[in-house]
Amino acid sequence: MDPFDAGAGGILRQPRAVWATAGASVVAFMGIGLVDPILPSIARGLEATPSQVSLLFTSYFLITAIAMLVTGFVSSRIGGRRTLLAGLALVVVFAGLAGTSGSVGELVGFRAGWGLGNALFVSTALAVIVGAAAGGSAAAILLYESALGLGMACGPLLGALLGDASWRYPFIGTAVLMAVGFLCITAFLKEQPKPARKTSLLDPLKALGHGGLASAAVSAFFYNYTFFTVLAFTPFVLDMTPYRSGAVFFAWGVLLAVFSVIVAPRAQARFGSLKVLGGSLVLLAADVLALGYGDRTTAIVCTILSGAFIGVNNTVYTELALGVSAAPRPVASAGYNFVRWFAAAAAPYFAPKIEEWTDVHIPFVVAAVTAVVGALVVVVRRRALTHEAEALEPRHATEDGVAVFAD
């Protein structure tokens, strides 16, 4: 069945609960890239250095990583609907407070609270969408992935539009949109059955004892360092107005969405997951090197082009993490995310620090090296990952799975 078919079970004919959750998911993913175009503006407005402002990403993803050990524990006890609402409520509160910050320290702290709320919401949203969707999981998963891509693309654009007037407005705007999402989910989403087995806090860590899952997580750790060097450090290098920076990262997000949802599955079917992942990581390394050493035009083109490789990598890593181990998918997802988000927290802090210690090129050299290391892990550990590469049909998740957040 074509998931785009407007008939029963198609992506366009879903219950209001699914649309409410998917709409809130768009806003949740927008929050990742929202600050990209306004990082220089925040630095000027709060008289902060690039390394201080980059802590907006570090605090957000550090809390997100730690929260991955908690989200399954919480949702398996209070249910998906209440977990979603708790996450949304935290985002509303802390995004709103971020818009009132009087110092970079306050802003970094409020982003940490925002990260906790986003972790609770995002880690539960796919399972809720699949459970409430009509016509099986295929259309629901496509809808969720589309929401992810739309959010990643539109986040920088919204940040630019609102941030051109004041760096505070994107935070306040996000709080308002998430409040609307909270009301829609309250009105339209009914509570779903709780899992038969409750998840413990240690289950995700125990799942990492599987060699294949641990290999996927370690490779993704190095890849995420590269990814978030591009996302968090490049705006300072481009040094554009919010509008221009927003346009660049909007184009980046469009490529990310297209290659994640459309190109990656077809490439996997033709060449195999591990070959696609290894090749994409090497190409990303070359792209990042060109970004760091090229002129301004080259840097813009390479920033946009990196979205294609990132989209492919996100999809393949998702499938590896969800399919390589025998652990329940929510548990495997949590363990995988726990490892990889630490790199997302580290890169925004270390990239500007490395520039301060050396020059503007070296952060991109380091990012290129980490991408290559990620590819080497895939090559060296290919036997541990072969189960997924040979036996798993390409998919993004299943009914019993929780999304591996594709950045």
mmCIF file of C-alpha atoms in Angstrom:
data_model
loop_
_atom_site.group_PDB
_atom_site.id
_atom_site.type_symbol
_atom_site.label_atom_id
_atom_site.label_comp_id
_atom_site.label_asym_id
_atom_site.label_seq_id
_atom_site.Cartn_x
_atom_site.Cartn_y
_atom_site.Cartn_z
ATOM 1 C CA MET A 1 0.000 0.000 0.000
ATOM 2 C CA ASP A 2 1.248 3.465 -0.904
ATOM 3 C CA PRO A 3 1.610 5.422 2.357
ATOM 4 C CA PHE A 4 0.793 8.611 0.491
ATOM 5 C CA ASP A 5 -2.541 7.175 -0.660
ATOM 6 C CA ALA A 6 -5.365 9.360 0.583
ATOM 7 C CA GLY A 7 -7.484 6.285 1.190
ATOM 8 C CA ALA A 8 -7.995 4.574 4.518
ATOM 9 C CA GLY A 9 -4.736 4.269 6.401
ATOM 10 C CA GLY A 10 -2.852 6.631 4.096
ATOM 11 C CA ILE A 11 -0.644 9.358 5.466
ATOM 12 C CA LEU A 12 -3.303 11.997 4.734
ATOM 13 C CA ARG A 13 -6.123 10.189 6.548
ATOM 14 C CA GLN A 14 -5.021 9.954 10.154
ATOM 15 C CA PRO A 15 -6.870 10.647 13.405
ATOM 16 C CA ARG A 16 -6.616 14.088 14.920
ATOM 17 C CA ALA A 17 -4.488 12.635 17.723
ATOM 18 C CA VAL A 18 -1.809 11.674 15.181
ATOM 19 C CA TRP A 19 -1.835 15.107 13.555
ATOM 20 C CA ALA A 20 -1.660 16.808 16.946
ATOM 21 C CA THR A 21 1.376 14.742 17.967
ATOM 22 C CA ALA A 22 3.042 15.157 14.576
ATOM 23 C CA GLY A 23 2.496 18.931 14.682
ATOM 24 C CA ALA A 24 4.047 19.169 18.114
ATOM 25 C CA SER A 25 6.926 17.025 16.820
ATOM 26 C CA VAL A 26 7.629 19.578 14.086
ATOM 27 C CA VAL A 27 7.989 22.302 16.711
ATOM 28 C CA ALA A 28 10.105 20.060 18.942
ATOM 29 C CA PHE A 29 12.568 19.401 16.118
ATOM 30 C CA MET A 30 12.545 23.080 15.188
ATOM 31 C CA GLY A 31 14.032 23.764 18.603
ATOM 32 C CA ILE A 32 17.283 22.013 17.618
ATOM 33 C CA GLY A 33 18.278 24.422 14.851
ATOM 34 C CA LEU A 34 16.298 27.405 16.067
ATOM 35 C CA VAL A 35 19.302 29.116 17.638
ATOM 36 C CA ASP A 36 21.647 28.586 14.673
ATOM 37 C CA PRO A 37 20.982 31.872 12.818
ATOM 38 C CA ILE A 38 20.946 33.927 16.023
ATOM 39 C CA LEU A 39 24.091 32.600 17.744
ATOM 40 C CA PRO A 40 26.136 35.686 16.755
ATOM 41 C CA SER A 41 23.218 37.933 17.794
ATOM 42 C CA ILE A 42 23.007 36.224 21.183
ATOM 43 C CA ALA A 43 26.758 36.640 21.639
ATOM 44 C CA ARG A 44 26.495 40.369 20.943
ATOM 45 C CA GLY A 45 23.326 40.851 22.978
ATOM 46 C CA LEU A 46 24.710 39.132 26.080
ATOM 47 C CA GLU A 47 28.326 40.194 25.531
ATOM 48 C CA ALA A 48 29.439 36.563 25.396
ATOM 49 C CA THR A 49 32.153 34.708 23.494
ATOM 50 C CA PRO A 50 31.349 32.078 20.832
ATOM 51 C CA SER A 51 32.435 29.299 23.201
ATOM 52 C CA GLN A 52 30.078 30.598 25.892
ATOM 53 C CA VAL A 53 27.132 30.854 23.510
ATOM 54 C CA SER A 54 27.843 27.392 22.108
ATOM 55 C CA LEU A 55 27.071 26.056 25.578
ATOM 56 C CA LEU A 56 23.416 26.470 24.536
ATOM 57 C CA PHE A 57 23.902 23.252 22.595
ATOM 58 C CA THR A 58 26.128 21.626 25.212
ATOM 59 C CA SER A 59 23.704 22.009 28.108
ATOM 60 C CA TYR A 60 20.756 21.002 25.909
ATOM 61 C CA PHE A 61 22.303 17.771 24.658
ATOM 62 C CA LEU A 62 24.093 16.849 27.871
ATOM 63 C CA ILE A 63 20.755 16.790 29.663
ATOM 64 C CA THR A 64 19.180 15.031 26.683
ATOM 65 C CA ALA A 65 21.827 12.270 26.868
ATOM 66 C CA ILE A 66 21.317 11.690 30.587
ATOM 67 C CA ALA A 67 17.532 11.865 30.202
ATOM 68 C CA MET A 68 17.634 8.944 27.767
ATOM 69 C CA LEU A 69 18.120 6.677 30.774
ATOM 70 C CA VAL A 70 14.969 8.115 32.333
ATOM 71 C CA THR A 71 12.441 8.507 29.509
ATOM 72 C CA GLY A 72 11.628 4.799 29.142
ATOM 73 C CA PHE A 73 11.422 4.462 32.916
ATOM 74 C CA VAL A 74 8.927 7.319 33.052
ATOM 75 C CA SER A 75 6.767 6.467 30.025
ATOM 76 C CA SER A 76 6.433 2.791 30.995
ATOM 77 C CA ARG A 77 4.944 3.909 34.325
ATOM 78 C CA ILE A 78 2.803 6.960 33.573
ATOM 79 C CA GLY A 79 1.960 6.231 29.921
ATOM 80 C CA GLY A 80 2.815 7.891 26.634
ATOM 81 C CA ARG A 81 0.246 10.703 26.778
ATOM 82 C CA ARG A 82 1.323 11.953 30.190
ATOM 83 C CA THR A 83 4.990 11.704 29.198
ATOM 84 C CA LEU A 84 4.334 13.809 26.089
ATOM 85 C CA LEU A 85 2.447 16.415 28.098
ATOM 86 C CA ALA A 86 5.158 16.553 30.765
ATOM 87 C CA GLY A 87 7.796 17.087 28.090
ATOM 88 C CA LEU A 88 5.764 19.788 26.363
ATOM 89 C CA ALA A 89 5.090 21.575 29.632
ATOM 90 C CA LEU A 90 8.812 21.679 30.432
ATOM 91 C CA VAL A 91 9.628 23.047 26.974
ATOM 92 C CA VAL A 92 6.958 25.754 27.297
ATOM 93 C CA VAL A 93 8.303 26.864 30.677
ATOM 94 C CA PHE A 94 12.014 26.785 29.868
ATOM 95 C CA ALA A 95 11.770 28.139 26.313
ATOM 96 C CA GLY A 96 9.758 31.053 27.680
ATOM 97 C CA LEU A 97 12.286 31.636 30.456
ATOM 98 C CA ALA A 98 15.119 31.493 27.903
ATOM 99 C CA GLY A 99 13.581 34.494 26.178
ATOM 100 C CA THR A 100 13.861 36.498 29.398
ATOM 101 C CA SER A 101 17.499 35.629 30.144
ATOM 102 C CA GLY A 102 19.704 38.439 31.405
ATOM 103 C CA SER A 103 22.991 36.554 31.058
ATOM 104 C CA VAL A 104 24.465 33.740 29.017
ATOM 105 C CA GLY A 105 24.609 31.616 32.176
ATOM 106 C CA GLU A 106 20.853 31.907 32.656
ATOM 107 C CA LEU A 107 20.229 31.114 29.009
ATOM 108 C CA VAL A 108 22.437 28.007 29.156
ATOM 109 C CA GLY A 109 20.612 26.814 32.267
ATOM 110 C CA PHE A 110 17.188 27.322 30.736
ATOM 111 C CA ARG A 111 18.285 25.422 27.604
ATOM 112 C CA ALA A 112 19.185 22.493 29.873
ATOM 113 C CA GLY A 113 15.621 22.404 31.198
ATOM 114 C CA TRP A 114 14.376 22.676 27.623
ATOM 115 C CA GLY A 115 16.542 19.661 26.723
ATOM 116 C CA LEU A 116 14.920 17.559 29.444
ATOM 117 C CA GLY A 117 11.455 18.412 28.154
ATOM 118 C CA ASN A 118 12.416 17.729 24.567
ATOM 119 C CA ALA A 119 13.938 14.362 25.511
ATOM 120 C CA LEU A 120 10.706 13.272 27.207
ATOM 121 C CA PHE A 121 8.637 14.370 24.232
ATOM 122 C CA VAL A 122 10.774 13.200 21.309
ATOM 123 C CA SER A 123 11.624 9.813 22.785
ATOM 124 C CA THR A 124 7.905 9.044 23.151
ATOM 125 C CA ALA A 125 6.339 10.736 20.123
ATOM 126 C CA LEU A 126 6.935 8.044 17.495
ATOM 127 C CA ALA A 127 5.574 5.239 19.666
ATOM 128 C CA VAL A 128 2.470 7.350 20.341
ATOM 129 C CA ILE A 129 1.997 8.211 16.658
ATOM 130 C CA VAL A 130 2.340 4.564 15.600
ATOM 131 C CA GLY A 131 -0.040 3.426 18.323
ATOM 132 C CA ALA A 132 -2.703 5.963 17.366
ATOM 133 C CA ALA A 133 -2.298 5.811 13.571
ATOM 134 C CA ALA A 134 -4.738 4.254 11.150
ATOM 135 C CA GLY A 135 -3.577 1.597 8.691
ATOM 136 C CA GLY A 136 -0.431 0.271 10.339
ATOM 137 C CA SER A 137 2.998 1.697 10.986
ATOM 138 C CA ALA A 138 4.280 2.579 7.493
ATOM 139 C CA ALA A 139 2.285 5.770 7.012
ATOM 140 C CA ALA A 140 2.757 6.780 10.648
ATOM 141 C CA ILE A 141 6.521 6.417 10.472
ATOM 142 C CA LEU A 142 6.655 8.379 7.223
ATOM 143 C CA LEU A 143 4.558 11.108 8.841
ATOM 144 C CA TYR A 144 6.924 11.236 11.821
ATOM 145 C CA GLU A 145 10.022 11.358 9.609
ATOM 146 C CA SER A 146 8.395 14.092 7.543
ATOM 147 C CA ALA A 147 7.723 16.046 10.737
ATOM 148 C CA LEU A 148 11.352 15.609 11.723
ATOM 149 C CA GLY A 149 12.616 16.868 8.370
ATOM 150 C CA LEU A 150 10.171 19.782 8.310
ATOM 151 C CA GLY A 151 11.170 20.798 11.823
ATOM 152 C CA MET A 152 14.900 20.613 11.123
ATOM 153 C CA ALA A 153 14.423 22.688 7.968
ATOM 154 C CA CYS A 154 12.069 25.285 9.436
ATOM 155 C CA GLY A 155 13.844 25.763 12.773
ATOM 156 C CA PRO A 156 16.615 27.972 11.347
ATOM 157 C CA LEU A 157 14.075 29.823 9.207
ATOM 158 C CA LEU A 158 11.870 30.644 12.199
ATOM 159 C CA GLY A 159 14.941 31.604 14.197
ATOM 160 C CA ALA A 160 15.962 34.014 11.439
ATOM 161 C CA LEU A 161 12.525 35.568 10.962
ATOM 162 C CA LEU A 162 11.911 36.191 14.658
ATOM 163 C CA GLY A 163 15.551 36.719 15.577
ATOM 164 C CA ASP A 164 16.017 39.564 13.126
ATOM 165 C CA ALA A 165 13.987 41.741 15.496
ATOM 166 C CA SER A 166 15.437 40.333 18.720
ATOM 167 C CA TRP A 167 17.305 37.171 19.679
ATOM 168 C CA ARG A 168 14.689 36.685 22.424
ATOM 169 C CA TYR A 169 11.700 36.262 20.116
ATOM 170 C CA PRO A 170 12.547 32.752 18.744
ATOM 171 C CA PHE A 171 12.532 31.368 22.283
ATOM 172 C CA ILE A 172 9.237 33.025 23.144
ATOM 173 C CA GLY A 173 7.756 31.933 19.803
ATOM 174 C CA THR A 174 8.730 28.319 20.482
ATOM 175 C CA ALA A 175 7.077 28.471 23.906
ATOM 176 C CA VAL A 176 3.841 29.714 22.330
ATOM 177 C CA LEU A 177 3.848 27.030 19.613
ATOM 178 C CA MET A 178 4.556 24.282 22.119
ATOM 179 C CA ALA A 179 1.719 25.556 24.322
ATOM 180 C CA VAL A 180 -0.599 25.142 21.324
ATOM 181 C CA GLY A 181 0.758 21.612 20.876
ATOM 182 C CA PHE A 182 0.100 20.908 24.559
ATOM 183 C CA LEU A 183 -3.539 21.978 24.188
ATOM 184 C CA CYS A 184 -4.018 19.918 21.003
ATOM 185 C CA ILE A 185 -2.613 16.748 22.557
ATOM 186 C CA THR A 186 -4.688 17.317 25.686
ATOM 187 C CA ALA A 187 -7.818 17.609 23.565
ATOM 188 C CA PHE A 188 -7.254 14.925 20.919
ATOM 189 C CA LEU A 189 -4.931 12.213 22.243
ATOM 190 C CA LYS A 190 -6.338 9.509 24.487
ATOM 191 C CA GLU A 191 -4.088 7.544 26.824
ATOM 192 C CA GLN A 192 -2.651 4.406 25.265
ATOM 193 C CA PRO A 193 -2.062 1.079 27.031
ATOM 194 C CA LYS A 194 1.088 0.961 29.127
ATOM 195 C CA PRO A 195 3.785 -1.601 28.236
ATOM 196 C CA ALA A 196 3.400 -5.021 29.846
ATOM 197 C CA ARG A 197 6.928 -4.729 31.259
ATOM 198 C CA LYS A 198 8.231 -1.647 33.019
ATOM 199 C CA THR A 199 11.641 -0.340 31.943
ATOM 200 C CA SER A 200 14.332 0.040 34.594
ATOM 201 C CA LEU A 201 16.943 2.790 34.670
ATOM 202 C CA LEU A 202 19.724 0.274 33.991
ATOM 203 C CA ASP A 203 18.117 -1.495 31.021
ATOM 204 C CA PRO A 204 19.591 0.883 28.378
ATOM 205 C CA LEU A 205 23.091 0.458 29.827
ATOM 206 C CA LYS A 206 22.699 -3.322 29.903
ATOM 207 C CA ALA A 207 21.641 -3.247 26.241
ATOM 208 C CA LEU A 208 24.992 -1.682 25.355
ATOM 209 C CA GLY A 209 26.618 -4.954 26.365
ATOM 210 C CA HIS A 210 25.628 -6.197 22.895
ATOM 211 C CA GLY A 211 28.622 -5.777 20.591
ATOM 212 C CA GLY A 212 26.612 -4.635 17.596
ATOM 213 C CA LEU A 213 24.662 -1.974 19.462
ATOM 214 C CA ALA A 214 27.791 -0.747 21.241
ATOM 215 C CA SER A 215 29.605 -0.509 17.886
ATOM 216 C CA ALA A 216 26.758 1.476 16.337
ATOM 217 C CA ALA A 217 26.696 3.809 19.362
ATOM 218 C CA VAL A 218 30.462 4.408 19.322
ATOM 219 C CA SER A 219 30.496 5.080 15.577
ATOM 220 C CA ALA A 220 27.524 7.447 15.981
ATOM 221 C CA PHE A 221 29.349 9.209 18.818
ATOM 222 C CA PHE A 222 32.189 10.221 16.476
ATOM 223 C CA TYR A 223 29.764 11.081 13.701
ATOM 224 C CA ASN A 224 27.697 13.290 15.985
ATOM 225 C CA TYR A 225 30.806 15.271 16.891
ATOM 226 C CA THR A 226 31.155 16.111 13.193
ATOM 227 C CA PHE A 227 27.449 16.819 12.779
ATOM 228 C CA PHE A 228 27.276 19.272 15.659
ATOM 229 C CA THR A 229 30.495 21.002 14.731
ATOM 230 C CA VAL A 230 28.718 21.922 11.508
ATOM 231 C CA LEU A 231 25.481 22.859 13.246
ATOM 232 C CA ALA A 232 26.853 24.837 16.196
ATOM 233 C CA PHE A 233 30.194 26.261 15.012
ATOM 234 C CA THR A 234 29.603 27.080 11.339
ATOM 235 C CA PRO A 235 27.255 30.050 12.040
ATOM 236 C CA PHE A 236 30.191 31.882 13.649
ATOM 237 C CA VAL A 237 32.405 31.151 10.652
ATOM 238 C CA LEU A 238 29.804 32.293 8.124
ATOM 239 C CA ASP A 239 29.062 35.400 10.254
ATOM 240 C CA MET A 240 25.901 36.314 8.352
ATOM 241 C CA THR A 241 22.785 38.227 9.217
ATOM 242 C CA PRO A 242 20.037 36.075 10.788
ATOM 243 C CA TYR A 243 18.094 36.078 7.506
ATOM 244 C CA ARG A 244 21.006 34.838 5.403
ATOM 245 C CA SER A 245 22.141 32.313 7.972
ATOM 246 C CA GLY A 246 18.558 31.083 8.310
ATOM 247 C CA ALA A 247 18.306 30.642 4.534
ATOM 248 C CA VAL A 248 21.535 28.617 4.453
ATOM 249 C CA PHE A 249 20.401 26.284 7.216
ATOM 250 C CA PHE A 250 16.902 26.047 5.762
ATOM 251 C CA ALA A 251 18.445 24.701 2.547
ATOM 252 C CA TRP A 252 20.617 22.426 4.698
ATOM 253 C CA GLY A 253 17.512 21.110 6.463
ATOM 254 C CA VAL A 254 15.659 20.495 3.197
ATOM 255 C CA LEU A 255 18.538 18.344 1.934
ATOM 256 C CA LEU A 256 18.639 16.541 5.276
ATOM 257 C CA ALA A 257 14.930 15.716 5.037
ATOM 258 C CA VAL A 258 15.016 14.595 1.397
ATOM 259 C CA PHE A 259 18.068 12.379 1.791
ATOM 260 C CA SER A 260 16.829 10.918 5.067
ATOM 261 C CA VAL A 261 13.316 9.992 3.924
ATOM 262 C CA ILE A 262 13.774 9.355 0.184
ATOM 263 C CA VAL A 263 17.405 8.811 -0.853
ATOM 264 C CA ALA A 264 18.835 6.785 2.043
ATOM 265 C CA PRO A 265 16.335 3.870 1.908
ATOM 266 C CA ARG A 266 16.855 3.482 -1.842
ATOM 267 C CA ALA A 267 20.643 3.598 -1.495
ATOM 268 C CA GLN A 268 20.492 0.984 1.260
ATOM 269 C CA ALA A 269 18.369 -1.323 -0.851
ATOM 270 C CA ARG A 270 20.894 -1.112 -3.674
ATOM 271 C CA PHE A 271 24.275 -1.039 -1.918
ATOM 272 C CA GLY A 272 23.650 -2.257 1.645
ATOM 273 C CA SER A 273 23.527 -0.282 4.868
ATOM 274 C CA LEU A 274 27.174 -0.516 5.906
ATOM 275 C CA LYS A 275 28.576 0.494 2.521
ATOM 276 C CA VAL A 276 26.203 3.454 2.354
ATOM 277 C CA LEU A 277 27.081 4.551 5.887
ATOM 278 C CA GLY A 278 30.847 4.209 5.440
ATOM 279 C CA GLY A 279 30.820 6.040 2.120
ATOM 280 C CA SER A 280 28.594 8.822 3.433
ATOM 281 C CA LEU A 281 30.837 9.368 6.463
ATOM 282 C CA VAL A 282 33.939 9.680 4.270
ATOM 283 C CA LEU A 283 32.153 12.122 1.952
ATOM 284 C CA LEU A 284 31.025 14.130 4.972
ATOM 285 C CA ALA A 285 34.655 14.313 6.160
ATOM 286 C CA ALA A 286 35.757 15.648 2.763
ATOM 287 C CA ASP A 287 32.897 18.142 2.739
ATOM 288 C CA VAL A 288 33.782 19.433 6.215
ATOM 289 C CA LEU A 289 37.441 19.880 5.242
ATOM 290 C CA ALA A 290 36.377 21.890 2.183
ATOM 291 C CA LEU A 291 34.073 23.938 4.414
ATOM 292 C CA GLY A 292 36.925 24.793 6.762
ATOM 293 C CA TYR A 293 39.498 25.694 4.136
ATOM 294 C CA GLY A 294 37.383 27.104 1.314
ATOM 295 C CA ASP A 295 36.371 30.692 0.635
ATOM 296 C CA ARG A 296 33.041 32.110 1.796
ATOM 297 C CA THR A 297 31.055 30.766 -1.153
ATOM 298 C CA THR A 298 32.604 27.319 -0.752
ATOM 299 C CA ALA A 299 31.789 27.359 2.959
ATOM 300 C CA ILE A 300 28.134 28.152 2.225
ATOM 301 C CA VAL A 301 27.843 25.445 -0.439
ATOM 302 C CA CYS A 302 29.543 22.839 1.755
ATOM 303 C CA THR A 303 27.367 23.717 4.741
ATOM 304 C CA ILE A 304 24.234 23.131 2.674
ATOM 305 C CA LEU A 305 25.666 19.985 1.066
ATOM 306 C CA SER A 306 26.497 18.478 4.459
ATOM 307 C CA GLY A 307 22.749 18.163 5.044
ATOM 308 C CA ALA A 308 22.613 15.424 2.380
ATOM 309 C CA PHE A 309 25.262 13.286 4.073
ATOM 310 C CA ILE A 310 23.809 13.942 7.523
ATOM 311 C CA GLY A 311 20.352 12.865 6.319
ATOM 312 C CA VAL A 312 21.724 9.581 4.980
ATOM 313 C CA ASN A 313 23.749 8.918 8.127
ATOM 314 C CA ASN A 314 20.815 9.624 10.428
ATOM 315 C CA THR A 315 18.593 7.105 8.681
ATOM 316 C CA VAL A 316 21.176 4.306 8.581
ATOM 317 C CA TYR A 317 22.265 4.813 12.182
ATOM 318 C CA THR A 318 18.604 4.725 13.228
ATOM 319 C CA GLU A 319 18.108 1.356 11.605
ATOM 320 C CA LEU A 320 21.346 -0.035 13.017
ATOM 321 C CA ALA A 321 20.407 0.949 16.545
ATOM 322 C CA LEU A 322 16.843 -0.362 16.246
ATOM 323 C CA GLY A 323 17.707 -3.632 14.561
ATOM 324 C CA VAL A 324 21.155 -4.867 15.468
ATOM 325 C CA SER A 325 20.475 -6.127 18.990
ATOM 326 C CA ALA A 326 17.805 -8.374 20.461
ATOM 327 C CA ALA A 327 16.929 -5.816 23.141
ATOM 328 C CA PRO A 328 13.469 -4.210 22.981
ATOM 329 C CA ARG A 329 13.690 -1.308 20.602
ATOM 330 C CA PRO A 330 12.867 1.414 23.142
ATOM 331 C CA VAL A 331 15.642 0.095 25.376
ATOM 332 C CA ALA A 332 18.176 -0.223 22.543
ATOM 333 C CA SER A 333 17.250 3.275 21.356
ATOM 334 C CA ALA A 334 17.787 4.760 24.813
ATOM 335 C CA GLY A 335 21.196 3.127 25.240
ATOM 336 C CA TYR A 336 22.312 4.230 21.782
ATOM 337 C CA ASN A 337 21.135 7.806 22.311
ATOM 338 C CA PHE A 338 22.760 7.940 25.740
ATOM 339 C CA VAL A 339 26.174 7.409 24.115
ATOM 340 C CA ARG A 340 25.844 9.505 20.985
ATOM 341 C CA TRP A 341 24.328 12.632 22.530
ATOM 342 C CA PHE A 342 27.443 13.157 24.625
ATOM 343 C CA ALA A 343 29.259 14.015 21.397
ATOM 344 C CA ALA A 344 26.481 16.476 20.526
ATOM 345 C CA ALA A 345 27.169 18.110 23.885
ATOM 346 C CA ALA A 346 30.965 18.085 23.421
ATOM 347 C CA ALA A 347 31.318 19.446 19.882
ATOM 348 C CA PRO A 348 29.663 22.859 20.411
ATOM 349 C CA TYR A 349 31.959 23.454 23.401
ATOM 350 C CA PHE A 350 35.249 22.191 22.000
ATOM 351 C CA ALA A 351 34.999 23.560 18.439
ATOM 352 C CA PRO A 352 35.218 27.257 19.433
ATOM 353 C CA LYS A 353 37.774 26.383 22.128
ATOM 354 C CA ILE A 354 39.961 24.689 19.518
ATOM 355 C CA GLU A 355 39.673 27.815 17.372
ATOM 356 C CA GLU A 356 40.823 29.939 20.313
ATOM 357 C CA TRP A 357 43.803 27.626 20.896
ATOM 358 C CA THR A 358 44.753 27.303 17.198
ATOM 359 C CA ASP A 359 42.917 28.889 14.252
ATOM 360 C CA VAL A 360 39.535 28.726 12.519
ATOM 361 C CA HIS A 361 40.509 25.798 10.282
ATOM 362 C CA ILE A 362 41.467 23.233 12.915
ATOM 363 C CA PRO A 363 37.950 22.635 14.359
ATOM 364 C CA PHE A 364 36.940 21.400 10.911
ATOM 365 C CA VAL A 365 40.033 19.211 10.661
ATOM 366 C CA VAL A 366 39.056 17.599 13.964
ATOM 367 C CA ALA A 367 35.481 17.179 12.706
ATOM 368 C CA ALA A 368 36.717 15.524 9.514
ATOM 369 C CA VAL A 369 38.886 13.145 11.552
ATOM 370 C CA THR A 370 35.966 12.138 13.789
ATOM 371 C CA ALA A 371 33.833 11.371 10.735
ATOM 372 C CA VAL A 372 36.600 9.124 9.378
ATOM 373 C CA VAL A 373 36.945 7.445 12.780
ATOM 374 C CA GLY A 374 33.201 6.752 12.698
ATOM 375 C CA ALA A 375 33.635 5.103 9.292
ATOM 376 C CA LEU A 376 36.604 3.064 10.562
ATOM 377 C CA VAL A 377 34.505 1.754 13.461
ATOM 378 C CA VAL A 378 31.926 0.572 10.912
ATOM 379 C CA VAL A 379 34.640 -1.185 8.873
ATOM 380 C CA VAL A 380 36.432 -2.773 11.821
ATOM 381 C CA ARG A 381 33.208 -3.846 13.536
ATOM 382 C CA ARG A 382 31.330 -4.841 10.381
ATOM 383 C CA ARG A 383 30.891 -8.420 11.553
ATOM 384 C CA ALA A 384 29.141 -7.251 14.709
ATOM 385 C CA LEU A 385 26.925 -5.051 12.527
ATOM 386 C CA THR A 386 26.349 -7.643 9.786
ATOM 387 C CA HIS A 387 23.149 -8.890 11.414
ATOM 388 C CA GLU A 388 21.477 -5.613 10.529
ATOM 389 C CA ALA A 389 23.163 -5.210 7.176
ATOM 390 C CA GLU A 390 22.101 -8.619 5.863
ATOM 391 C CA ALA A 391 18.961 -9.560 7.781
ATOM 392 C CA LEU A 392 17.125 -6.355 8.575
ATOM 393 C CA GLU A 393 14.743 -4.845 6.074
ATOM 394 C CA PRO A 394 15.283 -1.085 5.874
ATOM 395 C CA ARG A 395 12.922 0.575 8.300
ATOM 396 C CA HIS A 396 12.840 3.499 10.653
ATOM 397 C CA ALA A 397 11.083 1.867 13.603
ATOM 398 C CA THR A 398 8.228 -0.465 14.428
ATOM 399 C CA GLU A 399 5.175 -0.501 16.604
ATOM 400 C CA ASP A 400 7.144 -1.451 19.698
ATOM 401 C CA GLY A 401 9.893 1.044 19.028
ATOM 402 C CA VAL A 402 10.699 4.496 20.228
ATOM 403 C CA ALA A 403 12.379 6.781 17.743
ATOM 404 C CA VAL A 404 16.107 7.170 17.633
ATOM 405 C CA PHE A 405 16.046 10.914 17.270
ATOM 406 C CA ALA A 406 17.525 11.631 13.881
ATOM 407 C CA ASP A 407 19.168 14.928 14.924
#
